[in-house]
Amino acid sequence: MAARAGGHNQAAMNGPKEKVLTLDTMNACVKRVEYAVRGPIVLRALELEQELRQGVKKPFTEVIRANIGDAHAMGQKPITFLRQVLALCVHPDLLNSPDFPEDAKRRAESILQACGGHSLGAYSNSSGIQPIREHVAQYIQRRDGGIPADPNNIFLSTGASDAIVVGGASPGSRDAVAWQVYQDNVYAEGSQFHSFKKVLMEMGPPYSTQQELASFHSISKGYMGECVRARPWAGPMTILPAAEKLRSLLEKLSQFHAKFTREYS
């Protein structure tokens, strides 16, 4: 027994002869991945912020980030209704509290009724909670002057970046990807936002029938600025009818992504 234990100790001291995962054995595609908004400039900015907090003297007193929209970090106050609905959904006992308005309670109840066991902890449809997708479709239809929007073509994700990964599953020469997150931030007099979908529909055939479009929006941008707190509903993706043949594939990819995220994150 003592000899066997000593052998194990010796093996532990020597360690494994070689590592399984190294830069040489790693998939080349993984090594080529880049994420510009988190690159070396941002890393240096984080270092400077840390040094400022530690009292290191600099010719400046703060670092202003221009690489990414982070509205709340810059002082924007969260929208009360969104936080109320989220709080009610996460902790349904608050539905009995007089501190919350009735409109927030109604919205939270409609969302919870669409969840298994009336709980946000239950699995949802891989495309997202149905009432939320319906509300997104209503918003898009209203935004585009009445052009129909089908909730079955709406996919919700845990962030716009995740939606782009799923939406880019079938690249082609006729595909268009529209990143439209500042739809309400148009302030020039006489100007207004025009979506890619609206323009395509107004152009008529063959553009409205043959052009494939995936349109992305995110509550992390625009006037909401909910970059992290409400990310379970953060990345609506819309596909036009020309791309409906991809719906089953997108749904499978959404299921795979959700399962992978739950089990390995």
Coordinates of C-alpha atoms in Angstrom, one line a residue:
M1 CA 0.0 0.0 0.0
A2 CA 2.8 2.4 0.9
A3 CA 4.6 1.6 -2.3
R4 CA 1.5 2.2 -4.4
A5 CA 0.8 5.5 -2.6
G6 CA 4.4 6.5 -3.2
G7 CA 4.0 5.7 -6.9
H8 CA 1.0 7.9 -7.1
N9 CA 2.8 10.8 -5.4
Q10 CA 5.6 10.5 -7.8
A11 CA 3.3 10.5 -10.8
A12 CA 1.5 13.6 -9.4
M13 CA 4.8 15.3 -9.0
N14 CA 5.9 14.6 -12.5
G15 CA 2.5 15.6 -13.9
P16 CA 1.1 14.7 -17.3
K17 CA 3.7 14.1 -20.0
E18 CA 2.0 16.5 -22.4
K19 CA -1.0 18.8 -22.5
V20 CA -4.0 17.8 -24.6
L21 CA -5.0 21.4 -25.6
T22 CA -2.3 23.7 -26.8
L23 CA -2.0 26.5 -29.4
D24 CA -0.6 23.8 -31.7
T25 CA -3.5 21.4 -31.3
M26 CA -6.2 24.0 -31.2
N27 CA -8.6 24.5 -34.1
A28 CA -7.1 27.1 -36.4
C29 CA -10.5 28.8 -36.8
V30 CA -10.6 29.4 -33.1
K31 CA -7.2 31.0 -33.1
R32 CA -8.3 33.4 -35.8
V33 CA -11.3 34.7 -33.9
E34 CA -11.3 38.4 -33.3
Y35 CA -13.6 40.6 -31.3
A36 CA -12.7 44.2 -32.1
V37 CA -14.7 45.8 -29.3
R38 CA -12.7 43.8 -26.7
G39 CA -9.2 44.2 -28.4
P40 CA -5.9 45.5 -27.1
I41 CA -7.0 49.1 -27.0
V42 CA -9.9 48.2 -24.6
L43 CA -7.6 46.1 -22.5
R44 CA -5.2 49.0 -22.2
A45 CA -8.1 51.3 -21.2
L46 CA -9.1 48.8 -18.4
E47 CA -5.5 48.9 -17.2
L48 CA -5.5 52.7 -17.1
E49 CA -8.8 52.8 -15.2
Q50 CA -7.3 50.4 -12.6
E51 CA -4.3 52.6 -12.3
L52 CA -6.4 55.7 -11.8
R53 CA -8.3 53.9 -9.0
Q54 CA -5.1 53.1 -7.4
G55 CA -4.0 56.7 -7.3
V56 CA -1.4 56.6 -10.1
K57 CA -0.9 60.1 -11.5
K58 CA -1.9 60.6 -15.1
P59 CA -2.3 63.7 -17.3
F60 CA -6.1 62.8 -17.3
T61 CA -8.6 61.9 -14.6
E62 CA -10.9 59.5 -16.5
V63 CA -11.1 57.2 -19.5
I64 CA -14.0 57.7 -21.9
R65 CA -14.8 54.6 -23.8
A66 CA -15.8 55.0 -27.4
N67 CA -15.6 51.4 -28.5
I68 CA -19.1 50.2 -27.4
G69 CA -22.4 51.7 -26.5
D70 CA -22.9 51.3 -22.7
A71 CA -25.6 53.8 -21.9
H72 CA -26.0 53.0 -18.2
A73 CA -22.3 53.1 -17.6
M74 CA -22.4 56.6 -18.9
G75 CA -25.1 57.7 -16.5
Q76 CA -28.4 56.9 -18.3
K77 CA -31.1 55.9 -15.9
P78 CA -32.9 52.5 -16.6
I79 CA -36.6 52.6 -17.7
T80 CA -38.7 51.9 -14.7
F81 CA -41.4 49.8 -16.5
L82 CA -38.8 47.4 -17.9
R83 CA -37.2 46.9 -14.5
Q84 CA -40.6 46.5 -12.8
V85 CA -41.7 43.8 -15.3
L86 CA -38.4 41.9 -14.9
A87 CA -38.6 42.0 -11.1
L88 CA -42.2 40.7 -11.2
C89 CA -41.3 37.9 -13.5
V90 CA -38.2 36.9 -11.5
H91 CA -40.1 37.1 -8.2
P92 CA -43.9 36.6 -8.8
D93 CA -44.8 37.1 -5.2
L94 CA -44.3 40.8 -5.9
L95 CA -47.5 40.6 -8.0
N96 CA -49.3 41.0 -4.7
S97 CA -47.4 44.1 -3.7
P98 CA -49.1 47.5 -3.9
D99 CA -45.7 49.0 -4.8
F100 CA -46.0 47.9 -8.5
P101 CA -48.4 49.5 -11.0
E102 CA -51.1 47.4 -12.6
D103 CA -49.8 47.7 -16.2
A104 CA -46.4 46.2 -15.1
K105 CA -48.3 43.4 -13.3
R106 CA -50.4 42.7 -16.4
R107 CA -47.4 42.5 -18.6
A108 CA -45.5 40.2 -16.2
E109 CA -48.5 37.9 -15.8
S110 CA -48.9 37.5 -19.6
I111 CA -45.2 36.6 -19.9
L112 CA -45.4 34.1 -16.9
Q113 CA -48.5 32.5 -18.3
A114 CA -46.5 31.6 -21.5
C115 CA -43.8 29.9 -19.4
G116 CA -43.8 26.3 -18.2
G117 CA -45.0 26.2 -14.7
H118 CA -45.5 30.0 -14.9
S119 CA -41.8 30.3 -14.1
L120 CA -38.9 32.0 -15.9
G121 CA -36.8 29.1 -14.7
A122 CA -38.6 26.8 -17.2
Y123 CA -37.3 26.1 -20.7
S124 CA -38.9 28.1 -23.4
N125 CA -39.4 27.7 -27.1
S126 CA -36.0 27.9 -28.7
S127 CA -37.1 30.9 -30.7
G128 CA -38.2 32.8 -27.5
I129 CA -41.2 33.3 -25.3
Q130 CA -44.2 33.6 -27.6
P131 CA -45.9 36.7 -26.2
I132 CA -42.6 38.6 -26.4
R133 CA -42.1 37.6 -30.0
E134 CA -45.7 38.7 -30.7
H135 CA -45.0 42.1 -29.1
V136 CA -41.8 42.4 -31.2
A137 CA -43.8 41.7 -34.4
Q138 CA -46.4 44.3 -33.4
Y139 CA -43.6 46.8 -32.9
I140 CA -42.0 46.1 -36.2
Q141 CA -45.4 46.3 -38.0
R142 CA -46.1 49.6 -36.4
R143 CA -42.6 50.9 -37.1
D144 CA -42.9 50.0 -40.8
G145 CA -46.2 51.7 -41.4
G146 CA -48.4 48.6 -41.3
I147 CA -46.2 46.2 -43.4
P148 CA -47.1 42.8 -41.9
A149 CA -44.6 41.2 -39.4
D150 CA -44.9 37.5 -38.6
P151 CA -43.9 36.5 -35.0
N152 CA -42.9 33.1 -36.4
N153 CA -40.0 34.9 -38.1
I154 CA -38.9 36.5 -34.9
F155 CA -36.0 34.9 -33.0
L156 CA -35.0 36.0 -29.5
S157 CA -31.5 35.5 -28.2
T158 CA -29.4 36.2 -25.1
G159 CA -27.7 39.1 -26.9
A160 CA -27.4 40.4 -30.5
S161 CA -24.0 38.8 -30.9
D162 CA -25.5 35.3 -30.3
A163 CA -28.3 36.1 -32.8
I164 CA -25.7 37.1 -35.5
V165 CA -23.9 33.7 -35.0
V166 CA -27.2 31.9 -35.6
G167 CA -28.4 34.2 -38.3
G168 CA -25.2 33.8 -40.3
A169 CA -25.8 30.1 -40.7
S170 CA -26.5 30.3 -44.4
P171 CA -24.4 33.0 -46.1
G172 CA -25.1 33.7 -49.7
S173 CA -24.6 36.2 -52.5
R174 CA -28.2 37.5 -52.0
D175 CA -28.2 37.6 -48.2
A176 CA -28.4 40.9 -46.4
V177 CA -27.7 41.4 -42.7
A178 CA -29.1 44.6 -41.2
W179 CA -27.7 45.7 -37.8
Q180 CA -30.4 48.3 -36.8
V181 CA -30.1 49.0 -33.1
Y182 CA -30.5 52.8 -33.0
Q183 CA -33.9 53.0 -34.5
D184 CA -35.2 55.6 -32.1
N185 CA -32.1 57.7 -32.0
V186 CA -32.8 59.9 -35.0
Y187 CA -32.8 63.5 -33.9
A188 CA -32.2 65.6 -37.1
E189 CA -35.2 67.8 -38.0
G190 CA -37.3 66.3 -40.7
S191 CA -35.5 62.9 -40.5
Q192 CA -36.8 59.5 -39.5
F193 CA -35.7 55.9 -39.4
H194 CA -36.4 53.7 -42.4
S195 CA -35.8 49.9 -41.9
F196 CA -34.2 47.7 -44.4
K197 CA -37.4 45.6 -44.4
K198 CA -39.6 48.6 -45.1
V199 CA -37.4 49.7 -48.0
L200 CA -37.4 46.3 -49.6
M201 CA -41.1 45.9 -49.3
E202 CA -41.8 49.3 -50.8
M203 CA -39.4 48.5 -53.7
G204 CA -41.7 45.6 -54.7
P205 CA -40.8 42.5 -56.7
P206 CA -38.3 41.1 -57.4
Y207 CA -36.6 42.8 -54.4
S208 CA -39.4 42.2 -51.9
T209 CA -39.7 38.5 -52.9
Q210 CA -36.2 37.4 -53.7
Q211 CA -33.9 39.4 -51.4
E212 CA -33.1 37.5 -48.2
L213 CA -32.7 39.6 -45.1
A214 CA -31.9 39.0 -41.5
S215 CA -32.5 42.1 -39.4
F216 CA -31.1 42.5 -35.8
H217 CA -32.1 44.7 -33.0
S218 CA -31.1 44.8 -29.3
I219 CA -32.4 46.4 -26.1
S220 CA -28.8 46.9 -25.1
K221 CA -28.7 49.9 -27.5
G222 CA -31.1 52.7 -28.4
Y223 CA -33.1 54.4 -25.7
M224 CA -33.2 51.3 -23.4
G225 CA -29.5 50.6 -22.9
E226 CA -30.1 47.3 -21.0
C227 CA -26.7 45.8 -21.8
V228 CA -26.7 43.0 -19.2
R229 CA -29.7 43.1 -16.8
A230 CA -32.4 42.1 -19.3
R231 CA -30.2 40.1 -21.7
P232 CA -32.5 37.1 -21.8
W233 CA -34.7 39.1 -24.2
A234 CA -31.9 41.2 -25.7
G235 CA -31.5 40.2 -29.3
P236 CA -34.5 40.0 -31.6
M237 CA -33.7 38.8 -35.1
T238 CA -36.2 39.1 -37.9
I239 CA -36.1 37.1 -41.2
L240 CA -38.0 38.1 -44.3
P241 CA -40.4 35.7 -46.1
A242 CA -37.7 35.0 -48.7
A243 CA -35.6 33.4 -46.0
E244 CA -38.5 31.4 -44.4
K245 CA -37.0 28.2 -45.8
L246 CA -34.2 28.7 -43.2
R247 CA -36.6 28.8 -40.2
S248 CA -36.3 25.1 -39.3
L249 CA -32.5 25.4 -39.4
L250 CA -32.5 28.5 -37.3
E251 CA -34.7 26.9 -34.8
K252 CA -32.3 23.9 -34.5
L253 CA -29.3 26.2 -34.2
S254 CA -31.1 28.1 -31.5
Q255 CA -31.8 24.9 -29.6
F256 CA -28.2 23.8 -29.9
H257 CA -26.8 27.2 -28.8
A258 CA -29.1 27.3 -25.8
K259 CA -28.2 23.8 -24.7
F260 CA -24.5 24.4 -25.2
T261 CA -24.7 27.7 -23.2
R262 CA -26.5 26.1 -20.4
E263 CA -24.2 23.1 -20.1
Y264 CA -20.8 24.6 -20.7
S265 CA -20.9 28.2 -19.7

